[in-house]
XYZ file of C-alpha atoms in Angstrom:
613
model
C 0.112 0.183 -0.001
C 2.998 2.170 0.671
C 4.028 1.557 -3.010
C 0.449 2.763 -4.077
C 0.850 5.909 -2.140
C 4.004 6.739 -3.975
C 2.411 5.892 -7.230
C -0.480 8.121 -6.503
C 2.090 10.946 -5.471
C 3.509 10.481 -8.970
C 0.221 10.867 -10.545
C -0.627 13.902 -8.576
C 2.653 15.416 -9.503
C 1.871 14.767 -13.331
C -1.491 16.286 -12.808
C 0.173 19.390 -11.445
C 2.422 19.693 -14.520
C -0.502 19.138 -16.873
C -2.605 21.552 -15.406
C -0.040 24.162 -15.380
C 0.086 23.569 -19.234
C -3.532 23.316 -20.257
C -5.653 25.344 -17.584
C -8.209 23.662 -15.820
C -8.795 20.667 -17.978
C -7.668 18.197 -15.111
C -8.968 20.293 -12.305
C -11.484 17.662 -11.239
C -11.262 14.846 -8.492
C -10.202 11.360 -10.031
C -13.224 9.038 -10.323
C -11.043 5.899 -10.303
C -8.640 6.223 -7.744
C -9.597 6.329 -3.950
C -7.176 7.688 -1.408
C -6.548 5.978 1.770
C -7.672 9.193 3.537
C -11.048 8.887 1.607
C -11.588 5.245 2.520
C -10.748 5.623 6.490
C -12.795 8.524 6.969
C -16.180 7.060 5.098
C -18.068 4.368 6.852
C -19.629 3.389 3.708
C -16.454 2.552 2.104
C -15.190 0.680 5.294
C -18.088 -1.269 5.150
C -17.689 -2.176 1.499
C -14.201 -3.097 2.324
C -15.172 -5.314 5.217
C -17.595 -7.018 2.828
C -14.890 -7.945 0.632
C -12.969 -9.540 3.495
C -15.672 -11.421 4.848
C -16.338 -12.983 1.219
C -12.750 -13.911 0.916
C -12.776 -16.116 3.950
C -12.218 -19.904 3.104
C -15.150 -22.655 3.404
C -14.060 -26.280 3.154
C -17.104 -27.349 1.140
C -19.903 -24.543 1.245
C -22.511 -23.761 -1.119
C -20.100 -22.249 -3.717
C -16.591 -23.633 -5.247
C -15.682 -26.452 -3.065
C -19.013 -28.174 -2.435
C -18.064 -31.074 -4.429
C -15.661 -32.117 -1.531
C -18.749 -33.203 0.265
C -18.373 -36.527 -1.516
C -14.669 -37.033 -0.379
C -15.545 -38.879 2.915
C -18.469 -41.634 3.789
C -21.403 -39.113 4.131
C -22.009 -38.858 0.418
C -20.642 -39.925 -3.130
C -20.380 -38.568 -6.449
C -23.377 -39.136 -8.634
C -22.894 -36.342 -11.207
C -21.123 -35.864 -14.546
C -18.137 -37.915 -15.304
C -15.399 -35.250 -14.947
C -15.372 -35.783 -11.109
C -15.697 -39.536 -11.199
C -12.226 -39.795 -9.744
C -13.826 -39.132 -6.520
C -15.340 -42.559 -6.444
C -12.034 -44.117 -7.503
C -9.213 -42.524 -5.468
C -7.185 -44.858 -3.339
C -6.132 -42.206 -0.791
C -6.228 -38.634 0.272
C -4.022 -35.981 -1.499
C -1.369 -34.301 0.969
C -2.782 -30.766 -0.139
C -6.396 -31.638 0.783
C -7.792 -28.222 2.260
C -4.397 -26.442 1.494
C -4.235 -22.654 2.676
C -1.273 -20.745 2.509
C -2.211 -17.388 1.259
C -1.337 -14.430 3.267
C -2.892 -12.006 1.122
C -6.133 -11.383 3.167
C -3.838 -11.045 6.321
C -1.685 -8.605 4.566
C -4.874 -6.463 3.596
C -6.349 -6.756 7.065
C -2.894 -5.553 8.647
C -2.618 -2.628 6.138
C -6.241 -1.647 7.116
C -5.549 -1.976 11.024
C -2.769 0.528 10.447
C -4.733 2.606 7.953
C -7.237 3.127 10.232
C -5.199 4.840 12.609
C -2.797 6.588 10.410
C -5.476 8.158 8.035
C -8.857 8.344 9.980
C -9.717 11.750 11.328
C -13.249 11.963 10.830
C -14.256 8.598 12.925
C -14.609 8.637 16.658
C -12.301 6.512 18.802
C -15.368 4.196 19.518
C -16.043 3.604 15.782
C -12.372 3.080 15.135
C -12.210 0.530 17.907
C -15.262 -1.136 16.614
C -13.907 -1.534 12.899
C -10.371 -2.538 14.203
C -12.310 -5.206 16.179
C -13.916 -6.512 13.248
C -10.972 -6.634 11.182
C -9.177 -8.466 14.136
C -12.244 -10.920 13.996
C -11.893 -11.718 10.441
C -7.939 -12.269 10.535
C -8.476 -14.633 13.717
C -11.142 -16.648 11.798
C -8.923 -16.813 8.729
C -5.906 -18.263 11.138
C -8.462 -20.859 12.436
C -9.357 -22.074 9.043
C -5.405 -22.037 8.592
C -4.576 -23.882 11.827
C -6.923 -26.765 11.666
C -5.782 -27.795 8.094
C -1.980 -26.697 8.400
C -0.999 -26.908 11.976
C 1.095 -24.064 13.320
C 1.460 -20.995 11.002
C 3.459 -17.789 11.124
C 1.531 -15.224 13.078
C 1.701 -11.989 11.150
C -0.120 -9.080 12.745
C 1.550 -6.115 11.280
C 2.407 -5.245 7.511
C 5.769 -6.606 6.302
C 7.556 -3.832 4.284
C 10.507 -4.710 2.201
C 13.581 -2.090 2.545
C 15.023 -3.143 -0.925
C 18.252 -3.743 0.786
C 18.682 -7.240 -0.945
C 18.348 -8.904 2.355
C 14.743 -10.221 2.757
C 15.596 -12.560 5.861
C 14.087 -10.255 8.535
C 10.804 -10.672 6.425
C 10.824 -14.402 7.114
C 9.016 -15.407 10.174
C 9.002 -19.250 11.531
C 5.861 -21.101 12.211
C 4.132 -20.475 15.515
C 3.311 -23.515 17.649
C 0.257 -24.990 17.081
C -0.799 -24.147 20.676
C 0.150 -20.533 20.203
C -2.040 -20.053 17.070
C -5.145 -21.539 19.001
C -4.321 -19.199 21.898
C -3.729 -16.025 19.782
C -7.364 -16.826 18.370
C -8.858 -17.059 21.782
C -6.890 -14.015 23.350
C -8.078 -11.951 20.197
C -11.806 -12.905 20.846
C -11.316 -12.109 24.575
C -9.900 -8.658 23.683
C -12.183 -7.536 20.989
C -15.701 -9.001 21.958
C -16.804 -6.012 23.880
C -15.626 -3.654 21.320
C -17.519 -5.361 18.532
C -21.040 -3.729 17.708
C -23.407 -5.136 15.138
C -25.754 -6.420 17.853
C -28.212 -8.694 16.408
C -26.252 -9.322 13.048
C -25.867 -12.700 11.393
C -23.462 -11.461 8.820
C -21.021 -9.195 10.670
C -19.120 -9.914 13.659
C -20.428 -9.238 16.925
C -19.892 -10.582 20.786
C -21.589 -13.792 20.530
C -19.936 -14.290 16.954
C -16.646 -13.840 18.581
C -17.522 -16.122 21.383
C -18.648 -19.082 18.874
C -15.349 -18.855 17.368
C -13.610 -19.325 20.610
C -15.855 -22.197 21.475
C -14.954 -23.931 18.542
C -11.451 -23.157 18.286
C -10.650 -24.185 22.037
C -12.510 -27.263 21.569
C -10.443 -28.068 18.641
C -7.190 -27.321 20.637
C -8.394 -29.170 23.803
C -9.216 -32.310 21.841
C -5.925 -32.157 19.989
C -4.226 -31.922 23.302
C -5.967 -34.932 24.488
C -6.359 -37.491 21.592
C -3.017 -36.617 19.605
C -1.275 -37.586 22.899
C -3.071 -40.763 23.486
C -1.912 -42.118 20.081
C 0.651 -44.797 20.370
C 3.072 -42.411 18.410
C 1.748 -38.861 18.588
C 1.967 -36.495 15.450
C 4.239 -33.872 16.304
C 7.299 -31.801 15.288
C 10.188 -31.006 17.673
C 9.434 -27.417 17.824
C 5.566 -27.732 18.266
C 4.466 -26.631 15.169
C 2.029 -29.624 15.199
C 1.201 -31.342 18.633
C -0.095 -29.520 21.894
C 1.065 -30.422 25.131
C -1.293 -32.629 27.345
C -0.794 -30.143 30.010
C -3.395 -27.769 27.990
C -6.261 -30.177 28.008
C -8.415 -28.688 30.849
C -7.404 -25.086 30.154
C -8.767 -25.501 26.712
C -11.771 -27.438 27.491
C -12.752 -24.958 30.268
C -12.226 -21.964 27.751
C -14.380 -23.507 25.083
C -17.287 -24.324 27.714
C -17.030 -20.795 29.260
C -17.356 -19.184 25.786
C -20.384 -21.721 24.830
C -22.164 -21.146 28.299
C -21.974 -17.189 27.552
C -23.779 -17.671 24.363
C -26.264 -20.065 25.833
C -26.933 -18.215 29.056
C -27.464 -14.810 27.217
C -30.934 -15.910 25.997
C -30.036 -14.098 22.604
C -30.534 -17.567 20.716
C -32.800 -20.261 20.724
C -33.212 -23.571 19.016
C -35.456 -23.191 15.844
C -38.942 -24.664 16.341
C -40.942 -22.776 13.654
C -42.606 -25.850 12.126
C -44.785 -28.455 13.982
C -43.559 -30.999 11.413
C -40.233 -32.032 13.105
C -38.696 -32.792 9.839
C -39.521 -29.673 8.053
C -38.316 -27.898 11.288
C -34.969 -29.165 10.813
C -34.865 -28.249 7.265
C -36.026 -24.873 7.806
C -33.010 -23.950 9.715
C -31.086 -23.742 6.568
C -34.054 -22.334 4.460
C -35.821 -19.810 6.582
C -34.388 -16.498 7.223
C -37.011 -14.590 9.301
C -38.050 -16.130 12.735
C -34.952 -18.093 12.897
C -33.007 -17.351 16.323
C -30.807 -20.457 15.990
C -28.142 -19.075 13.377
C -25.322 -17.129 14.857
C -23.262 -16.367 11.896
C -23.825 -16.890 8.342
C -22.513 -16.242 4.768
C -25.802 -14.893 3.316
C -27.102 -14.655 -0.092
C -29.692 -12.439 -1.561
C -31.361 -12.520 -5.097
C -30.774 -10.961 -7.692
C -27.511 -9.449 -6.364
C -25.823 -12.433 -4.805
C -26.811 -16.017 -5.581
C -25.308 -19.424 -5.681
C -25.703 -22.768 -7.888
C -26.112 -25.272 -5.128
C -29.677 -26.316 -5.775
C -28.965 -26.245 -9.628
C -26.274 -28.611 -9.016
C -27.505 -30.918 -6.572
C -31.475 -31.269 -6.737
C -32.980 -34.625 -7.015
C -33.075 -35.712 -10.973
C -36.734 -36.068 -11.051
C -37.375 -32.593 -9.630
C -35.029 -30.564 -11.936
C -36.775 -27.276 -12.936
C -34.175 -26.680 -15.581
C -33.101 -29.619 -18.195
C -29.466 -28.943 -17.663
C -29.486 -28.939 -13.873
C -27.358 -31.548 -12.087
C -27.688 -34.159 -9.529
C -24.031 -34.672 -8.026
C -23.924 -34.833 -4.240
C -26.056 -37.969 -3.188
C -25.962 -39.112 0.442
C -24.953 -42.518 1.431
C -26.819 -45.183 3.430
C -23.743 -44.840 5.712
C -25.212 -41.483 6.816
C -28.805 -42.596 6.586
C -28.231 -45.407 9.118
C -26.459 -43.195 11.492
C -29.787 -41.565 12.428
C -31.204 -43.708 15.335
C -34.825 -44.942 15.590
C -37.100 -42.824 18.054
C -37.213 -45.824 20.356
C -33.551 -45.721 21.127
C -32.473 -48.454 18.871
C -29.656 -48.356 16.240
C -30.446 -46.731 12.856
C -29.910 -49.787 10.780
C -32.657 -50.158 8.106
C -34.710 -53.228 8.155
C -34.809 -54.542 4.652
C -34.297 -58.399 5.519
C -35.673 -60.782 8.077
C -33.359 -61.464 11.349
C -32.274 -64.880 9.534
C -31.929 -63.112 6.296
C -34.155 -65.708 4.664
C -36.527 -63.132 2.965
C -37.314 -59.487 2.426
C -39.510 -57.430 4.875
C -42.309 -56.193 2.586
C -43.446 -52.611 3.012
C -46.605 -51.183 1.998
C -45.157 -47.793 0.987
C -41.789 -46.632 -0.191
C -41.254 -44.476 2.702
C -42.486 -47.238 5.573
C -38.916 -48.352 6.088
C -37.902 -45.056 7.280
C -41.115 -44.842 9.918
C -40.052 -43.754 13.481
C -36.620 -42.313 12.477
C -35.082 -39.323 14.065
C -36.630 -36.688 12.136
C -33.312 -34.942 11.184
C -33.009 -37.589 8.695
C -36.208 -36.395 7.046
C -34.731 -32.666 7.132
C -31.307 -33.779 5.575
C -31.909 -36.652 3.019
C -34.475 -36.982 0.245
C -35.347 -40.745 0.572
C -37.998 -42.900 -1.391
C -41.633 -42.070 -1.121
C -40.600 -38.343 -0.007
C -41.443 -35.415 -1.558
C -40.059 -32.060 -2.025
C -41.320 -28.743 -3.469
C -44.792 -30.496 -3.447
C -43.724 -33.230 -5.757
C -42.758 -36.948 -5.194
C -39.174 -37.528 -5.578
C -39.860 -40.847 -7.794
C -37.282 -42.818 -6.067
C -37.462 -46.558 -7.231
C -34.771 -48.757 -8.813
C -36.728 -51.368 -10.693
C -39.050 -54.124 -9.825
C -38.793 -57.712 -8.365
C -41.077 -60.013 -10.323
C -42.347 -63.359 -8.683
C -41.349 -66.361 -10.702
C -43.268 -68.782 -8.367
C -40.158 -69.668 -6.192
C -37.978 -66.518 -6.208
C -37.824 -62.877 -7.659
C -36.264 -61.692 -10.897
C -34.962 -58.403 -10.579
C -35.745 -56.085 -13.608
C -34.178 -52.618 -14.011
C -34.470 -50.150 -17.004
C -31.623 -48.587 -19.103
C -33.336 -45.341 -18.281
C -35.329 -43.603 -15.730
C -38.925 -42.597 -15.864
C -39.839 -45.777 -17.169
C -43.107 -47.938 -16.850
C -42.978 -51.814 -16.439
C -45.438 -54.213 -18.616
C -48.098 -54.179 -16.076
C -48.624 -50.397 -16.338
C -46.714 -49.530 -13.116
C -43.573 -47.595 -12.444
C -40.214 -49.514 -13.581
C -37.721 -46.900 -12.559
C -38.562 -43.701 -10.830
C -37.885 -40.256 -12.364
C -35.164 -40.058 -9.845
C -33.603 -43.460 -10.192
C -31.540 -44.746 -8.610
C -29.545 -46.227 -11.474
C -26.232 -48.259 -11.412
C -24.567 -46.430 -14.344
C -26.058 -43.138 -15.385
C -24.495 -40.004 -14.467
C -26.524 -37.349 -12.633
C -28.564 -39.755 -11.198
C -28.324 -41.186 -7.682
C -26.103 -44.079 -7.380
C -26.921 -44.460 -3.620
C -30.957 -44.300 -3.661
C -30.567 -40.652 -1.781
C -30.565 -36.992 -2.673
C -29.947 -34.067 -0.528
C -32.818 -32.179 0.917
C -30.730 -30.044 3.390
C -29.147 -26.913 1.845
C -31.394 -27.573 -1.270
C -33.520 -24.257 -1.570
C -37.386 -24.961 -1.506
C -38.409 -21.724 -3.644
C -39.894 -22.119 -7.000
C -37.082 -21.945 -9.672
C -34.252 -22.126 -7.315
C -32.663 -24.828 -9.541
C -32.940 -22.822 -12.611
C -30.150 -20.789 -14.201
C -32.731 -17.781 -14.379
C -32.992 -17.851 -10.607
C -30.753 -19.792 -8.552
C -30.710 -19.960 -5.011
C -30.143 -17.464 -2.042
C -30.385 -19.452 1.047
C -27.494 -19.103 3.457
C -24.482 -20.921 4.349
C -24.443 -21.143 8.260
C -20.811 -20.802 9.890
C -22.274 -21.189 13.548
C -25.593 -21.854 15.017
C -26.780 -22.821 18.416
C -26.927 -26.398 18.092
C -23.273 -26.526 17.383
C -22.689 -24.566 20.756
C -24.799 -27.056 22.599
C -22.782 -29.910 21.314
C -19.509 -28.115 22.015
C -20.675 -27.271 25.531
C -21.697 -31.094 26.208
C -18.196 -32.277 24.788
C -16.492 -29.912 26.918
C -18.432 -31.026 30.081
C -18.215 -34.543 29.210
C -14.193 -34.384 28.787
C -14.050 -32.406 32.214
C -16.039 -34.890 34.000
C -18.886 -32.474 34.781
C -22.368 -33.562 35.554
C -25.385 -33.098 33.187
C -23.557 -32.974 29.989
C -26.066 -34.930 28.536
C -28.745 -32.312 28.806
C -27.627 -30.273 25.770
C -27.586 -33.315 23.584
C -30.852 -34.428 24.628
C -32.365 -31.014 23.947
C -31.411 -31.516 20.246
C -32.625 -34.950 20.437
C -36.143 -34.001 21.754
C -36.509 -31.472 18.926
C -35.726 -34.421 16.470
C -38.730 -36.540 18.141
C -37.080 -38.343 20.741
C -38.589 -38.499 24.212
C -37.246 -36.056 26.770
C -34.253 -37.008 28.524
C -33.923 -40.132 25.994
C -30.145 -40.339 26.880
C -29.081 -40.847 30.561
C -25.238 -40.614 29.877
C -22.939 -39.337 27.433
C -19.716 -40.849 25.855
C -17.654 -39.811 22.855
C -19.364 -42.540 20.743
C -22.728 -41.184 21.205
C -21.294 -37.527 20.697
C -19.469 -38.534 17.601
C -22.719 -39.761 16.074
C -24.801 -36.721 17.458
C -22.399 -34.327 15.773
C -22.523 -36.364 12.455
C -26.250 -36.362 12.196
C -26.887 -32.786 13.656
C -24.276 -31.162 11.933
C -24.228 -33.152 8.492
C -22.938 -31.323 5.518
C -22.021 -28.239 7.627
C -18.177 -28.757 7.285
C -17.655 -30.778 10.482
C -17.070 -34.371 10.278
C -13.865 -34.336 8.500
C -12.401 -31.981 11.067
C -14.091 -33.736 14.099
C -12.554 -37.258 13.105
C -9.228 -35.546 12.573
C -9.261 -33.619 16.091
C -10.310 -36.850 17.895
C -7.597 -38.694 15.708
C -10.253 -41.037 14.682
C -9.950 -40.554 10.913
C -7.220 -43.070 10.370
C -9.169 -45.766 12.096
C -12.630 -44.910 10.460
C -11.140 -44.509 6.942
C -8.650 -47.155 7.173
C -8.531 -48.316 3.441
C -9.909 -51.698 4.280
C -12.827 -52.627 1.939
C -14.155 -54.934 4.706
C -14.674 -51.907 7.080
C -18.011 -50.679 6.216
C -16.875 -46.849 6.874
C -14.634 -46.894 4.134
C -17.000 -47.868 1.422
C -20.051 -46.057 0.135
C -23.153 -48.110 0.406
C -26.634 -47.678 -1.388
C -30.141 -48.790 -0.765
C -32.369 -49.516 -3.777
C -36.134 -49.815 -3.539
C -38.089 -52.223 -5.739
C -41.929 -52.635 -6.244
C -42.949 -56.296 -6.017
C -44.756 -57.637 -9.265
C -46.820 -60.866 -8.784
C -47.014 -63.312 -6.006
C -48.438 -63.197 -2.505
C -46.621 -59.681 -1.988
C -47.735 -58.216 -5.356
C -47.757 -54.206 -4.991
C -45.341 -54.239 -1.999
C -41.978 -52.833 -1.845
C -38.707 -54.507 -0.899
C -35.091 -53.028 -0.552
C -31.738 -54.250 -1.364
C -28.468 -53.072 0.299
C -25.146 -52.938 -1.791
C -21.985 -50.981 -2.268
C -23.055 -48.168 -4.404
C -22.054 -49.440 -8.073
C -20.157 -46.702 -9.261
C -17.985 -46.529 -6.032
C -14.713 -48.317 -6.718
C -12.074 -47.803 -3.786
C -12.199 -47.821 0.074
C -11.378 -44.466 1.929
C -7.884 -44.398 3.046
C -6.992 -41.410 5.561
C -3.346 -41.835 6.362
C -1.371 -40.521 9.394
C 0.163 -37.897 6.781
C -3.400 -36.603 6.280
C -3.718 -34.903 9.482
C -1.897 -31.941 8.674
C -1.756 -30.849 5.129
C 1.753 -30.316 3.512
C 3.082 -27.066 3.680
C 3.271 -25.970 0.121
C 6.939 -26.086 -1.498
C 6.889 -22.508 -2.609
C 6.387 -21.296 0.898
C 9.390 -23.315 2.002
C 11.395 -22.268 -0.810
C 10.750 -18.624 -0.059
C 11.280 -18.843 3.761
C 13.658 -21.779 4.830
C 12.364 -20.952 8.388
C 9.280 -22.906 7.492
C 9.691 -26.445 8.836
C 7.604 -29.053 7.017
C 4.795 -30.984 8.454
C 4.992 -34.717 9.839
C 5.694 -37.062 6.950
C 6.335 -34.308 4.475
């Protein structure tokens, strides 16, 4: 920015010379150059700059750009076009998965913090402090996204100016320890939370958004301090760039818990209960922007100015409103069966008798999902379900009774009829080989906008992406209390389960396995499962590359209509490995920390590599 100022000074000098020769022809204010004094004395321009910074914050999957990575783990697979078919065939995770090593945003924020102090004369001190606090929040959140992927990173809090001496070594900063980065984030939130304004905002940082970041960041740090040190060989570097001392466990859990309880006890937020239909109620958390006090911080969209293509790219095949729309991210049976039944039993769907000698026959395509946790309905579009007032049309074929057994008949296309006049393959499949038709038997409901035309190129979607919501804070508080051995940790999990249809106090106790599953189903497709399994050091055992481990393969459920015989007209279901899915998921120890890019190490020899790099 100092170069920019020098540049502007040269332009100004040339303007003076020209004006002296040509009268007042150039005696006007420039319309394409904005000076720093103008920016830092105009609240509208400052807010515009902040909007740019917020928009540059990374999201691992989200509703734009990287949403395809929702298919990288075990909650979904790729059923879309062939260009991304490698997602079903990869034998291991890349060492650059989730890489962030771009200090451009950090530099811009540091320059802005200094610019406010240097150039602002029209703002009051309280206004300056508010904007500076907001800038520090954005920087801290960016550092959180970096540390949870890369481990310890250089903490740069002021602009680095090259002196053209030929020796850049004074600009080369080493990586801070992993613990130091998390502590920096927590300390920044402590310092700025009372300086932030924006009360009630869901898009700009305020006190409670800062507390939510502290809640999440310190929970990550605490679980890393605990579970990494419980490994037979902890993943560390000698300088602590990776690896947090076990001595920090209690301190970090308590910091997370205190932040969570401050949000919960403030009374500013409440679990969404806007619809008496419990499944629709859960869905509406992500679709309804009015009367929704559960959301804390979101990346918002608003038609026609800011929209996204997520619904267009992922709506169920039979519900497309545009002939060129796609059906790409399709949930797995693995995820569907993680939702428990309301009577407390495990969520394994019952498609065969106990001795596996025969099918279980259902009167309706949706009956197999009866009495399931209602969060399933709000997340996944399954057979027999409807969306936007239309049946999803999910049926794979027919089972024709031949007198002693069934012949399976499937079609080469979707939306076809059988010889008896009934449906052969539904408008949404599933299908074993067709692109952009579910290969698992399921589609997304969650995050697909319900409004008319939102899967068309002309309208697109403007539902929001939620960074923080109260349900996560409940789960954060429960986890911290459980880890600290405090009583009544289960109460917050029970509140979420009760909203999903479970009886009050359905759980009497809480352990890590229960908590892991509750986070999986409550926060599905919200950028949590991958990072949760990493911080608990479970990823390498859950996705261990063994095809006999059901967590490593993507499973499907195909519904069929029975034709003939004593069960004519009923429905049966086959479980299988999704036909287009090829290789088991294999997460290696090296994947716990994304490799430092080579260019960063070449430019700065003080940057030590990550483990296994």
